[in-house]
Amino acid sequence: MDIIDIEALLRTYEDYLVHVRRSSENTVKAYIKDIRRFFEYIQKPPKDIVRSDVEKFVKALSKGEITGGEVTETTISRYISSLKTIFDYLQLIGVVNENPTERVRHPRLRKKIPSFLTMKEVKAMINTFDEEKELKYKTIISVLYFCGLRVSELCNLRVEDVSFYPPYIKVVMGKGNKDRLVPISDSIIPLLEKYVERYKPKVYFIESRGKSIHPATVFRIVKRAAQRAGINKKIHPHTLRHSFATHLIMNNVNVKIVQELLGHANLSTTSIYLHVADKEKFDAVKKLVI
């Protein structure tokens, strides 16, 4: 396959990611970059690529030969996921008969206990925005926390996906290509109703100049809220999702329910929040000093 064919393939695949899978801008960029590097290294048309080619590429990647520097297990795992999705797509459109990444193993990732906020800190972040002058910002922080959304899910959330009667958010094609329903907390329904009445969003629930809000803008809003609230931790939009999950576990919500609310494909991913709760318990006991 020559370079022109590769670029043509990547353009059609990018359209598929954006319009069918509704992947975030950052995800699309990462996948396209990973896949381009793979084809440039292997120099074979998709139909001729086999499992050993993928494993050869992963080995070169782990040695730093692809990127020109050391890469983490997380990055290697992302490359494998990128390749799996492109070959799933090629299988879907009939270019290949089977996915050569099917039995390629992901590196074992060390699970880090995610950082999270206390309920008091979350409340301070939400309340740092004035409801009259900064209603949109207050709404963004509230939806991220109370619905446990990923930033890409917030940015892609459409008006039609938000229901007030009954109150729920439909997350369409979230990570893992899986839809889910997330109930809206009674405590933020008045805020969301006020937001809709004032801004009258047409396509995307959180709009900026008629388009979906950019993830970088959401990141800046979250950082601003943390700074105003006097929180010195390293905060990003996903911190609110971690906090949502952690607080549910701390309030004895069944981990399976938390898994469904977060949209995790595997229970093992959600189980990390059990360790967070355990850490809190140990830290509490350590304060008992005689």
Coordinates of C-alpha atoms in Angstrom, one line a residue:
M1 CA 0.0 0.0 0.0
D2 CA 1.6 3.4 -1.0
I3 CA 1.5 6.5 1.1
I4 CA -1.4 8.0 -0.9
D5 CA -3.6 4.9 -0.2
I6 CA -2.7 5.1 3.5
E7 CA -3.8 8.8 3.7
A8 CA -7.0 8.0 1.8
L9 CA -7.8 5.2 4.2
L10 CA -7.0 7.4 7.2
R11 CA -9.4 10.1 5.9
T12 CA -12.3 7.7 5.6
Y13 CA -11.5 6.2 9.0
E14 CA -11.3 9.6 10.6
D15 CA -14.8 10.4 9.3
Y16 CA -16.0 7.1 10.8
L17 CA -14.5 7.9 14.2
V18 CA -15.9 11.4 14.3
H19 CA -19.4 10.8 12.8
V20 CA -20.2 7.2 13.6
R21 CA -18.3 6.5 16.9
R22 CA -18.4 10.1 18.0
S23 CA -15.0 9.9 19.4
S24 CA -13.4 12.9 21.0
E25 CA -11.0 15.1 19.0
N26 CA -8.0 14.0 21.2
T27 CA -8.9 10.3 20.7
V28 CA -9.1 10.7 16.9
K29 CA -5.8 12.5 16.7
A30 CA -4.1 9.9 18.8
Y31 CA -5.5 7.0 16.8
I32 CA -4.6 8.5 13.4
K33 CA -1.1 9.2 14.6
D34 CA -0.6 5.7 15.9
I35 CA -2.0 4.0 12.8
R36 CA 0.0 6.2 10.4
R37 CA 3.2 5.2 12.3
F38 CA 2.3 1.5 12.1
F39 CA 1.7 1.5 8.3
E40 CA 4.9 3.5 7.7
Y41 CA 6.9 1.0 9.8
I42 CA 5.3 -2.2 8.4
Q43 CA 5.0 -1.1 4.7
K44 CA 2.4 -3.7 3.8
P45 CA -1.2 -3.4 2.6
P46 CA -3.8 -4.2 5.3
K47 CA -4.9 -7.5 3.8
D48 CA -1.3 -8.8 4.0
I49 CA -0.7 -7.9 7.7
V50 CA -0.6 -10.7 10.2
R51 CA -0.3 -11.0 13.9
S52 CA 3.5 -11.3 13.8
D53 CA 3.7 -7.9 12.0
V54 CA 1.8 -6.3 14.9
E55 CA 4.0 -8.0 17.5
K56 CA 7.1 -6.9 15.6
F57 CA 5.8 -3.3 15.6
V58 CA 5.0 -3.5 19.4
K59 CA 8.5 -4.8 20.1
A60 CA 10.0 -1.9 18.1
L61 CA 7.7 0.5 19.9
S62 CA 8.7 -0.8 23.4
K63 CA 12.4 -0.3 22.4
G64 CA 11.8 3.3 21.5
E65 CA 12.5 2.7 17.8
I66 CA 9.1 4.1 16.6
T67 CA 8.8 7.3 18.7
G68 CA 12.5 7.9 19.1
G69 CA 12.3 7.7 22.9
E70 CA 11.1 5.6 25.8
V71 CA 7.4 4.8 25.9
T72 CA 5.2 3.8 28.9
E73 CA 3.1 0.6 29.1
T74 CA 0.0 2.9 28.9
T75 CA 1.3 4.3 25.5
I76 CA 2.0 0.8 24.2
S77 CA -1.5 -0.3 25.3
R78 CA -3.0 2.7 23.5
Y79 CA -1.2 1.8 20.2
I80 CA -2.6 -1.7 20.4
S81 CA -6.1 -0.3 21.0
S82 CA -5.6 2.0 18.0
L83 CA -4.6 -0.8 15.8
K84 CA -7.4 -3.0 17.0
T85 CA -10.0 -0.3 16.1
I86 CA -8.7 0.3 12.6
F87 CA -8.7 -3.4 11.8
D88 CA -12.2 -3.8 13.3
Y89 CA -13.2 -1.1 10.9
L90 CA -11.4 -2.7 7.9
Q91 CA -13.1 -6.0 8.8
L92 CA -16.4 -4.2 8.9
I93 CA -16.0 -2.7 5.4
G94 CA -14.6 -6.0 4.0
V95 CA -11.0 -5.0 3.4
V96 CA -9.7 -7.8 5.7
N97 CA -11.1 -11.1 6.8
E98 CA -9.8 -11.1 10.3
N99 CA -8.2 -8.8 12.9
P100 CA -4.4 -9.5 13.2
T101 CA -4.4 -7.8 16.7
E102 CA -6.9 -10.2 18.1
R103 CA -4.5 -12.2 20.2
V104 CA -1.8 -9.5 20.7
R105 CA -1.4 -9.0 24.5
H106 CA -1.6 -5.6 26.1
P107 CA 1.2 -4.9 28.6
R108 CA 0.3 -5.3 32.2
L109 CA -0.6 -1.9 33.5
R110 CA 0.1 -0.8 37.1
K111 CA -3.1 0.5 38.4
K112 CA -2.7 3.9 40.1
I113 CA -5.2 5.0 42.8
P114 CA -6.9 8.0 41.1
S115 CA -6.8 11.4 42.8
F116 CA -10.2 12.7 43.9
L117 CA -11.8 15.6 45.7
T118 CA -13.7 15.7 49.0
M119 CA -17.4 16.5 48.8
K120 CA -16.6 19.8 50.4
E121 CA -14.0 20.6 47.7
V122 CA -16.5 19.7 44.9
K123 CA -19.2 21.9 46.5
A124 CA -16.6 24.8 46.7
M125 CA -15.8 24.4 43.0
I126 CA -19.4 24.4 42.0
N127 CA -20.3 27.4 44.2
T128 CA -17.3 29.4 43.0
F129 CA -19.4 30.3 39.9
D130 CA -22.2 32.9 40.3
E131 CA -25.5 31.4 39.0
E132 CA -26.5 34.6 37.3
K133 CA -23.3 35.6 35.6
E134 CA -21.6 32.2 35.1
L135 CA -24.4 29.8 34.8
K136 CA -22.8 27.8 32.0
Y137 CA -19.6 27.2 33.9
K138 CA -21.5 26.2 37.0
T139 CA -23.5 23.7 34.8
I140 CA -20.4 22.2 33.3
I141 CA -18.8 21.5 36.7
S142 CA -22.1 20.1 38.1
V143 CA -22.8 17.7 35.1
L144 CA -19.2 16.4 35.2
Y145 CA -19.4 15.6 38.9
F146 CA -23.1 14.6 39.4
C147 CA -23.2 12.4 36.2
G148 CA -19.7 11.2 36.3
L149 CA -19.1 12.0 32.6
R150 CA -15.8 11.9 30.7
V151 CA -15.0 15.3 29.2
S152 CA -15.5 13.8 25.7
E153 CA -19.0 12.7 26.7
L154 CA -19.9 16.1 28.0
C155 CA -18.6 17.8 24.8
N156 CA -20.6 15.3 22.6
L157 CA -23.8 15.5 24.8
R158 CA -26.7 16.5 22.6
V159 CA -29.9 18.3 23.7
E160 CA -31.9 15.2 22.7
D161 CA -29.9 13.1 25.1
V162 CA -31.0 15.0 28.2
S163 CA -34.4 14.2 29.7
F164 CA -36.0 15.9 32.6
Y165 CA -39.1 13.7 32.8
P166 CA -37.8 11.2 33.9
P167 CA -34.5 12.9 34.7
Y168 CA -31.6 11.1 33.0
I169 CA -28.7 11.7 30.6
K170 CA -28.2 9.2 27.7
V171 CA -24.5 8.9 27.0
V172 CA -24.4 7.8 23.3
M173 CA -21.5 5.7 22.1
G174 CA -19.3 6.4 25.2
K175 CA -15.8 4.8 25.5
G176 CA -16.0 1.2 24.6
N177 CA -18.7 1.9 22.0
K178 CA -21.4 1.5 24.6
D179 CA -24.5 3.6 25.3
R180 CA -25.6 4.1 28.9
L181 CA -28.2 6.0 30.9
V182 CA -27.2 8.1 33.9
P183 CA -29.9 9.4 36.2
I184 CA -29.7 13.2 37.0
S185 CA -29.5 14.0 40.6
D186 CA -32.5 16.0 42.0
S187 CA -30.1 18.5 43.4
I188 CA -29.0 19.8 40.0
I189 CA -32.3 19.6 38.0
P190 CA -33.3 23.2 38.8
L191 CA -29.9 24.3 37.6
L192 CA -30.1 22.4 34.3
E193 CA -33.6 23.7 33.7
K194 CA -32.5 27.3 34.3
Y195 CA -29.5 26.7 31.9
V196 CA -31.8 25.4 29.1
E197 CA -34.2 28.2 29.6
R198 CA -31.5 30.8 29.4
Y199 CA -29.2 29.5 26.7
K200 CA -31.7 27.4 24.6
P201 CA -29.1 25.0 23.2
K202 CA -30.0 23.7 19.8
V203 CA -27.8 20.7 19.0
Y204 CA -25.2 20.2 21.7
F205 CA -26.3 20.6 25.3
I206 CA -23.1 22.6 26.1
E207 CA -22.6 24.9 23.1
S208 CA -20.0 27.5 22.3
R209 CA -20.8 29.7 19.3
G210 CA -23.2 27.1 17.9
K211 CA -20.7 24.2 18.1
S212 CA -19.9 21.7 20.8
I213 CA -17.6 23.0 23.5
H214 CA -13.9 22.1 23.1
P215 CA -12.3 19.8 25.7
A216 CA -9.6 22.4 26.2
T217 CA -12.2 24.9 27.2
V218 CA -13.7 22.5 29.7
F219 CA -10.2 21.9 31.2
R220 CA -9.7 25.6 31.6
I221 CA -13.1 26.0 33.4
V222 CA -12.3 23.2 35.8
K223 CA -8.8 24.7 36.5
R224 CA -10.4 28.1 37.2
A225 CA -13.0 26.6 39.5
A226 CA -10.2 24.8 41.5
Q227 CA -8.1 27.9 41.7
R228 CA -11.0 30.1 42.9
A229 CA -11.9 27.4 45.5
G230 CA -8.4 27.5 46.8
I231 CA -7.7 23.8 45.9
N232 CA -4.0 23.2 45.4
K233 CA -4.3 19.6 44.0
K234 CA -3.6 18.9 40.4
I235 CA -7.2 19.1 39.0
H236 CA -8.5 18.2 35.6
P237 CA -12.1 17.2 34.3
H238 CA -11.5 13.5 35.0
T239 CA -10.9 14.3 38.7
L240 CA -14.6 15.1 39.0
R241 CA -15.5 11.7 37.5
H242 CA -13.0 10.0 39.9
S243 CA -14.7 11.9 42.7
F244 CA -18.2 10.9 41.6
A245 CA -17.2 7.2 41.7
T246 CA -15.2 7.4 44.9
H247 CA -18.1 9.2 46.8
L248 CA -20.6 6.6 45.6
I249 CA -18.3 3.7 46.9
M250 CA -17.8 5.5 50.2
N251 CA -21.6 5.7 50.5
N252 CA -21.8 1.9 50.1
V253 CA -23.2 1.9 46.6
N254 CA -22.7 -1.5 45.0
V255 CA -19.6 -1.6 42.8
K256 CA -21.7 -3.1 40.0
I257 CA -24.0 -0.1 40.0
V258 CA -21.0 2.2 39.9
Q259 CA -19.6 0.2 37.0
E260 CA -22.8 0.8 35.0
L261 CA -23.0 4.5 35.9
L262 CA -19.4 5.0 34.7
G263 CA -19.8 2.9 31.6
H264 CA -16.8 0.6 32.4
A265 CA -16.7 -2.6 30.3
N266 CA -14.9 -4.5 33.0
L267 CA -15.6 -4.6 36.7
S268 CA -11.8 -4.7 37.4
T269 CA -11.6 -1.1 36.1
T270 CA -14.2 0.1 38.6
S271 CA -12.7 -2.0 41.4
I272 CA -9.8 0.5 41.8
Y273 CA -12.3 2.8 43.6
L274 CA -12.7 0.1 46.3
H275 CA -9.0 0.6 47.0
V276 CA -9.5 4.4 47.3
A277 CA -12.2 3.9 49.9
D278 CA -9.9 1.5 51.8
K279 CA -7.1 4.0 51.7
E280 CA -9.4 6.6 53.3
K281 CA -10.3 4.1 56.0
F282 CA -6.6 3.5 56.8
D283 CA -5.8 7.2 56.8
A284 CA -8.7 7.8 59.2
V285 CA -7.5 5.1 61.6
K286 CA -3.9 6.5 61.5
K287 CA -5.2 9.8 63.0
L288 CA -6.0 7.9 66.3
V289 CA -2.8 8.7 68.3
I290 CA -2.6 8.3 72.0

